[in-house]
mmCIF file of C-alpha atoms in Angstrom:
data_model
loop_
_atom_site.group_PDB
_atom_site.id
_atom_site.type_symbol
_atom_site.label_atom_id
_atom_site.label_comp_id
_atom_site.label_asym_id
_atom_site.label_seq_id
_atom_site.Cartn_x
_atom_site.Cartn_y
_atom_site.Cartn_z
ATOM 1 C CA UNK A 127 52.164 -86.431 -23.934
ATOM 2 C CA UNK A 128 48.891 -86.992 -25.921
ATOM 3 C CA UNK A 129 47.891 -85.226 -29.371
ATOM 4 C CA UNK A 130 45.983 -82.207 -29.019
ATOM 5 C CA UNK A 131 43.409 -83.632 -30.880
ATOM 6 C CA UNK A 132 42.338 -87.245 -32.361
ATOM 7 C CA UNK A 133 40.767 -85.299 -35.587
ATOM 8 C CA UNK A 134 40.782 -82.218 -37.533
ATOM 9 C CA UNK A 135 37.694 -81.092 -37.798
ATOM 10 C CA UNK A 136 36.413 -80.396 -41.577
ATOM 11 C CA UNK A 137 33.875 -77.811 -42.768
ATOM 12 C CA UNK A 138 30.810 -80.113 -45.040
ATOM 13 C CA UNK A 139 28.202 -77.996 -45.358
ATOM 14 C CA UNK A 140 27.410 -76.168 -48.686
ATOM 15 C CA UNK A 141 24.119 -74.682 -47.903
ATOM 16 C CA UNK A 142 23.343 -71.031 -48.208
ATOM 17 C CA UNK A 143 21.919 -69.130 -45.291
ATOM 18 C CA UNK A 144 20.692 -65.468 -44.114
ATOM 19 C CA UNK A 145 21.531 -66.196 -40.503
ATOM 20 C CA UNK A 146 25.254 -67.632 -39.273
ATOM 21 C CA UNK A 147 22.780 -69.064 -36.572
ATOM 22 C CA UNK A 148 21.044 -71.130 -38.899
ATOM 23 C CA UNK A 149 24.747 -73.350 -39.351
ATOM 24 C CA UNK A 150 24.719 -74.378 -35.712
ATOM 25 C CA UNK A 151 23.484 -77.687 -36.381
ATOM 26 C CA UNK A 152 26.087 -78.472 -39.224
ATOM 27 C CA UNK A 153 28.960 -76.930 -37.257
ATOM 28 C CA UNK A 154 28.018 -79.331 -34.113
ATOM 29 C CA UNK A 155 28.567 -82.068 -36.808
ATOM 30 C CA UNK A 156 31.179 -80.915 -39.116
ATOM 31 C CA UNK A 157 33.579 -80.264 -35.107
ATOM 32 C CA UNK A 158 32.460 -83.285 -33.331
ATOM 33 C CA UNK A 159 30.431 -81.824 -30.908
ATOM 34 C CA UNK A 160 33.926 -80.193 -29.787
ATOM 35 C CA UNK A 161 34.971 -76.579 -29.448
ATOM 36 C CA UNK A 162 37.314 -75.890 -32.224
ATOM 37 C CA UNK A 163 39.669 -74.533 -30.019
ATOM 38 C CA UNK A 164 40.209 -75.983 -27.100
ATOM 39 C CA UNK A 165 38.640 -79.817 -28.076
ATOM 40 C CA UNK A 166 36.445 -80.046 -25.307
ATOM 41 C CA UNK A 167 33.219 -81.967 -25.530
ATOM 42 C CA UNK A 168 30.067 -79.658 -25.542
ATOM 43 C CA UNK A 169 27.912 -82.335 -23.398
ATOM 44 C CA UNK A 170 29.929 -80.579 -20.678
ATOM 45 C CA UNK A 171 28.648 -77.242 -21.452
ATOM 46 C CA UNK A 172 24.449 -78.044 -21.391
ATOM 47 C CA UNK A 173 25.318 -79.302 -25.720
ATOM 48 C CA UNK A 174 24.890 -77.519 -28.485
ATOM 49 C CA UNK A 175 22.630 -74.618 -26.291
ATOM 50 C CA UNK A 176 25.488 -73.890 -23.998
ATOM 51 C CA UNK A 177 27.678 -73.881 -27.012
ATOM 52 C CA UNK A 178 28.191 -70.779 -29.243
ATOM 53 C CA UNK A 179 29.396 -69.745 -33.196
ATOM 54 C CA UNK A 180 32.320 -68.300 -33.239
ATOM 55 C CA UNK A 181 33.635 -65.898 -35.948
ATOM 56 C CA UNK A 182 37.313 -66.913 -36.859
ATOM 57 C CA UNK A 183 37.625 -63.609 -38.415
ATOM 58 C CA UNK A 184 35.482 -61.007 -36.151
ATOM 59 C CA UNK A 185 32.828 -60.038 -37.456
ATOM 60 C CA UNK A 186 32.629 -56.399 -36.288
ATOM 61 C CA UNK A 187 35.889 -56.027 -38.505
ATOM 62 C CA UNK A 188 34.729 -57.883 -41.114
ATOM 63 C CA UNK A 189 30.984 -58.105 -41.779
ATOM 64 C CA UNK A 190 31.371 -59.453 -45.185
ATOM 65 C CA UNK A 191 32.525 -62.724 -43.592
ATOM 66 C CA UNK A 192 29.282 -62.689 -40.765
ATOM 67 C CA UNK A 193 27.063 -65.614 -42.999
ATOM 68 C CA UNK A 194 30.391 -67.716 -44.517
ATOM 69 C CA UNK A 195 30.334 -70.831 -43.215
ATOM 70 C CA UNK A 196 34.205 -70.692 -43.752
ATOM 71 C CA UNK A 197 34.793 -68.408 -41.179
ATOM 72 C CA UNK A 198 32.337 -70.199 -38.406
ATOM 73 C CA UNK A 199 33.583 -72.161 -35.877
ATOM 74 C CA UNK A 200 31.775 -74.113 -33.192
ATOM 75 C CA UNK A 201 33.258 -72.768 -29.287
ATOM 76 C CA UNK A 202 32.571 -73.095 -26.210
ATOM 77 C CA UNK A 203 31.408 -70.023 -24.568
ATOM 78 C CA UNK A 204 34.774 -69.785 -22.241
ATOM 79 C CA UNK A 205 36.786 -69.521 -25.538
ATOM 80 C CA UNK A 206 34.409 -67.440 -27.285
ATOM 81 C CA UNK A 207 34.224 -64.631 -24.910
ATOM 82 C CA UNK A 208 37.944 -64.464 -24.583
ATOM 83 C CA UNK A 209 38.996 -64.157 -28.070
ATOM 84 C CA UNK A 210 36.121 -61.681 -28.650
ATOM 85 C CA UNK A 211 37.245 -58.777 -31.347
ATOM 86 C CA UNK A 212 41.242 -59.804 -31.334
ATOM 87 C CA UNK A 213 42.432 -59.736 -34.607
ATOM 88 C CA UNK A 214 46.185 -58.588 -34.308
ATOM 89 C CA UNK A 215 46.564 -58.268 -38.489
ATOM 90 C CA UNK A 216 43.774 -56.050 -39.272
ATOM 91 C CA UNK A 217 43.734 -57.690 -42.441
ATOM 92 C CA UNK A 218 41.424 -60.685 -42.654
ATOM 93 C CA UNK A 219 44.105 -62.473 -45.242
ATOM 94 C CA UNK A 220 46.771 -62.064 -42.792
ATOM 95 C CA UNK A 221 45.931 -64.472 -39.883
ATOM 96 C CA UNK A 222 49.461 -64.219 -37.897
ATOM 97 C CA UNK A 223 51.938 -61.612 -37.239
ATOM 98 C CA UNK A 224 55.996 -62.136 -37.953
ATOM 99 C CA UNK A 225 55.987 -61.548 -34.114
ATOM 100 C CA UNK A 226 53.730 -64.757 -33.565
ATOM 101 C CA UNK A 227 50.481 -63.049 -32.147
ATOM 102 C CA UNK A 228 47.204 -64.240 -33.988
ATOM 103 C CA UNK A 229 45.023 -67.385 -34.746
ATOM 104 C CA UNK A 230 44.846 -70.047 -36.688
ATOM 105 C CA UNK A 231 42.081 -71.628 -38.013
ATOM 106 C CA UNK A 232 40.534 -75.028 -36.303
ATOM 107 C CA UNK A 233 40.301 -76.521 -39.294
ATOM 108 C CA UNK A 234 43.757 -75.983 -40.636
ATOM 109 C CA UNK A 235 45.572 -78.847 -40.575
ATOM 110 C CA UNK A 236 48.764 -77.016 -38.737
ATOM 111 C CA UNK A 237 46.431 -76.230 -35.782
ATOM 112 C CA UNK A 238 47.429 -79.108 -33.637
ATOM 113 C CA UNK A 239 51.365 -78.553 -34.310
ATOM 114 C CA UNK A 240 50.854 -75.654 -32.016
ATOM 115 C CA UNK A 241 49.736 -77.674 -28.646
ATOM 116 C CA UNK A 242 50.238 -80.753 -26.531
ATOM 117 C CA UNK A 243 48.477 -82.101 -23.973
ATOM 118 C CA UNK A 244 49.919 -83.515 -21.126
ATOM 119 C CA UNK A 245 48.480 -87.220 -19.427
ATOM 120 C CA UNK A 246 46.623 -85.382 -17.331
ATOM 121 C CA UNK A 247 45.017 -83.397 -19.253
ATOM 122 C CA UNK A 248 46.645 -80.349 -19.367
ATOM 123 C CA UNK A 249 47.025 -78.448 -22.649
ATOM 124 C CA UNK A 250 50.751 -76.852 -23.424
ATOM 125 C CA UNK A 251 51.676 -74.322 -26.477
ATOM 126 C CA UNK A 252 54.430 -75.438 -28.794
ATOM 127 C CA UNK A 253 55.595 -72.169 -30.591
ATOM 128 C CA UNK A 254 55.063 -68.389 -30.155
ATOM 129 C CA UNK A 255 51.612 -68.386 -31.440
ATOM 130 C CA UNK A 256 50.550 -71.468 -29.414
ATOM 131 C CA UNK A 257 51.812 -69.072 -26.700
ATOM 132 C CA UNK A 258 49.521 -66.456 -27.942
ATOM 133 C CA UNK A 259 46.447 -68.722 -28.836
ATOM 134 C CA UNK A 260 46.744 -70.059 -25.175
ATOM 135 C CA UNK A 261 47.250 -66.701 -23.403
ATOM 136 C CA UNK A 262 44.637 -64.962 -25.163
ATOM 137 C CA UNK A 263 42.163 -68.265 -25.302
ATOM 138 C CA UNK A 264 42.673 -69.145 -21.494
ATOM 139 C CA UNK A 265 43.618 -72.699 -22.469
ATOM 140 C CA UNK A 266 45.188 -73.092 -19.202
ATOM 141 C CA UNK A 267 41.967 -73.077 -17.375
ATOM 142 C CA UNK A 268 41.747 -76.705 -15.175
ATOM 143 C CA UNK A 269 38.472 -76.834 -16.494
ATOM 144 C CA UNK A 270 40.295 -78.183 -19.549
ATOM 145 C CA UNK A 271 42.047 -80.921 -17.775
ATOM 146 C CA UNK A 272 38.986 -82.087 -15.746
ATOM 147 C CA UNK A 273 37.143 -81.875 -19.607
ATOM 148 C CA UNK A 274 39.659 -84.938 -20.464
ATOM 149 C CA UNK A 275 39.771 -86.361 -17.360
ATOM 150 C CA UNK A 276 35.846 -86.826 -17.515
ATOM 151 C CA UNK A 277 36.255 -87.948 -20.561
ATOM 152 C CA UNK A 278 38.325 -90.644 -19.876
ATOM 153 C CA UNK A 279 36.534 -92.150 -16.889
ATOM 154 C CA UNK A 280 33.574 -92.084 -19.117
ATOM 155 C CA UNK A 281 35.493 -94.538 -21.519
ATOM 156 C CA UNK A 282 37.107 -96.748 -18.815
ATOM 157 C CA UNK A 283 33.285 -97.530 -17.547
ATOM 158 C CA UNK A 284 31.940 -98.212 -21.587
ATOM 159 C CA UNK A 285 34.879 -100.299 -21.665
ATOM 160 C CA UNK A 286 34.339 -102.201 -18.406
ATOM 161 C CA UNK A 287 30.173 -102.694 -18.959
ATOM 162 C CA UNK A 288 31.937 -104.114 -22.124
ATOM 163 C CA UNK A 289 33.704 -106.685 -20.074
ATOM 164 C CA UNK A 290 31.199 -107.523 -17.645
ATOM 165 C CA UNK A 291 28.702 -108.348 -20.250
ATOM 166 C CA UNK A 292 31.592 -110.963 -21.523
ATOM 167 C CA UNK A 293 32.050 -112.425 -17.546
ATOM 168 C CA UNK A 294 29.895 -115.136 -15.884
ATOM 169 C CA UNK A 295 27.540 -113.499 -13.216
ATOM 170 C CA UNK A 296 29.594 -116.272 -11.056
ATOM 171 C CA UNK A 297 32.757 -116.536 -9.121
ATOM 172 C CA UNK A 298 36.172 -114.162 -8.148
ATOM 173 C CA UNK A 299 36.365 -113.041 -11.796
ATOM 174 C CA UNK A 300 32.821 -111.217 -11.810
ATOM 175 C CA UNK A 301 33.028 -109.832 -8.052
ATOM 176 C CA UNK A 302 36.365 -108.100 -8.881
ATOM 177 C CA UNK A 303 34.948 -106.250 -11.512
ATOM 178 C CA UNK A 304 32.112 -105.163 -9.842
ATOM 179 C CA UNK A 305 34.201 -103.909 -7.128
ATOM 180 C CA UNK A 306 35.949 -101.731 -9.809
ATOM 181 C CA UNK A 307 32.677 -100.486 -11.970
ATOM 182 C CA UNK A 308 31.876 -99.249 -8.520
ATOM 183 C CA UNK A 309 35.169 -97.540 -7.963
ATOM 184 C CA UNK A 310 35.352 -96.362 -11.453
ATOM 185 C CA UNK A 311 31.530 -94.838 -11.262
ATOM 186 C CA UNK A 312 32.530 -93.107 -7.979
ATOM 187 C CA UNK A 313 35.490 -91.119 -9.724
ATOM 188 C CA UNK A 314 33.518 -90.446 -12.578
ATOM 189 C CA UNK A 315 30.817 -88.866 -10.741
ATOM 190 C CA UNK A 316 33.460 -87.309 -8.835
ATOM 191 C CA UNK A 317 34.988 -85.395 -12.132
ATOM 192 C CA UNK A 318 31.785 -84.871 -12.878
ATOM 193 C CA UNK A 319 30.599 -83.122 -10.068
ATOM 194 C CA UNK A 320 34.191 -81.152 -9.905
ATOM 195 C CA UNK A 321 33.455 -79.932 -13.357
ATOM 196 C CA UNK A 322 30.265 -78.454 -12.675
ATOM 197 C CA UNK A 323 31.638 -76.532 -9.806
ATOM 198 C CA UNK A 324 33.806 -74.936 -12.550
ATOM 199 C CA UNK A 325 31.642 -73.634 -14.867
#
């Protein structure tokens, strides 16, 4: 198993705007460049223009809350459009029923107590409202796993142009580890291209 996350993300920004559009830039930076929810990377959606602002609370229930940078959250579009309106509660201080059903916010520090990922990528709720969270969030779409998995190969190659720089462009040493850059570029670009098919 593997933690959910390697961060919480934190909210920075203290800036006053008109337009909950106008945050994009600061929530890119304040989540890592990550969906809030399901922690994948948003190079894998086109960045931050594939990427949209979420509103923890909705804002068609709660209008008040449309500009608060509190209640933003930076999501992929796959999350985004499957949480939509849900707000089980009705209340906007109540953010999870008795009965488990409801959302937590990204940024709470409880968040990742509700998941697990597996080796391969896989992500796996803990408790009832993980259950809910993943149901109604479709974390159990592969295109989660093969977000990690690319993510991964793309650290095994920084790591190994790390080693060859340290090798002599001379004897067994340095041909064996070109023989796996060249194995370990094919699978990335293999992910890759799997990935793609997926969105």
């Amino acid at each position: 198993m593997k933690p959910f996350r390697s961060s919480i993300p934190v909210r920075t920004c203290q800036k006053k705007y008109k337009k909950y559009s106008s945050y994009k830039s600061y929530l890119r930076l304040d989540f890592r460049k990550r969906c809030g929810y399901c922690n994948d990377i948003d190079i894998l959606c086109g960045g931050s223009r594939g990427f949209h602002i979420d509103h923890f609370r909705p804002q068609d229930s709660f209008s008040h809350l449309e500009n608060e940078y509190g209640n933003l959250v930076y999501a992929c579009p796959y999350w985004n459009g499957a949480k939509s309106n849900d707000w089980p509660s009705g209340d906007e201080n109540i953010t999870v029923l008795a009965d488990g059903s409801g959302y937590l916010d990204p940024c709470d520090a409880d968040f990742d107590n509700h998941f697990e990922r597996y080796d391969h990528g896989h992500i796996h709720p803990k408790t009832s409202l993980g259950k809910y969270m993943y149901k109604k969030l479709k974390l159990g779409l592969r295109r989660h796993q093969l977000a990690l998995a690319y993510e991964q190969l793309e650290m095994l190659l920084k790591e190994l142009d790390s080693e060859l720089e340290k090798i002599h462009h001379d004897g067994d040493e340095y041909i064996e580890a070109l023989k796996q850059h060249r194995r370990l570029t094919s699978e990335f670009f293999k992910y890759k291209s799997m990935f793609e098919e997926t969105i």
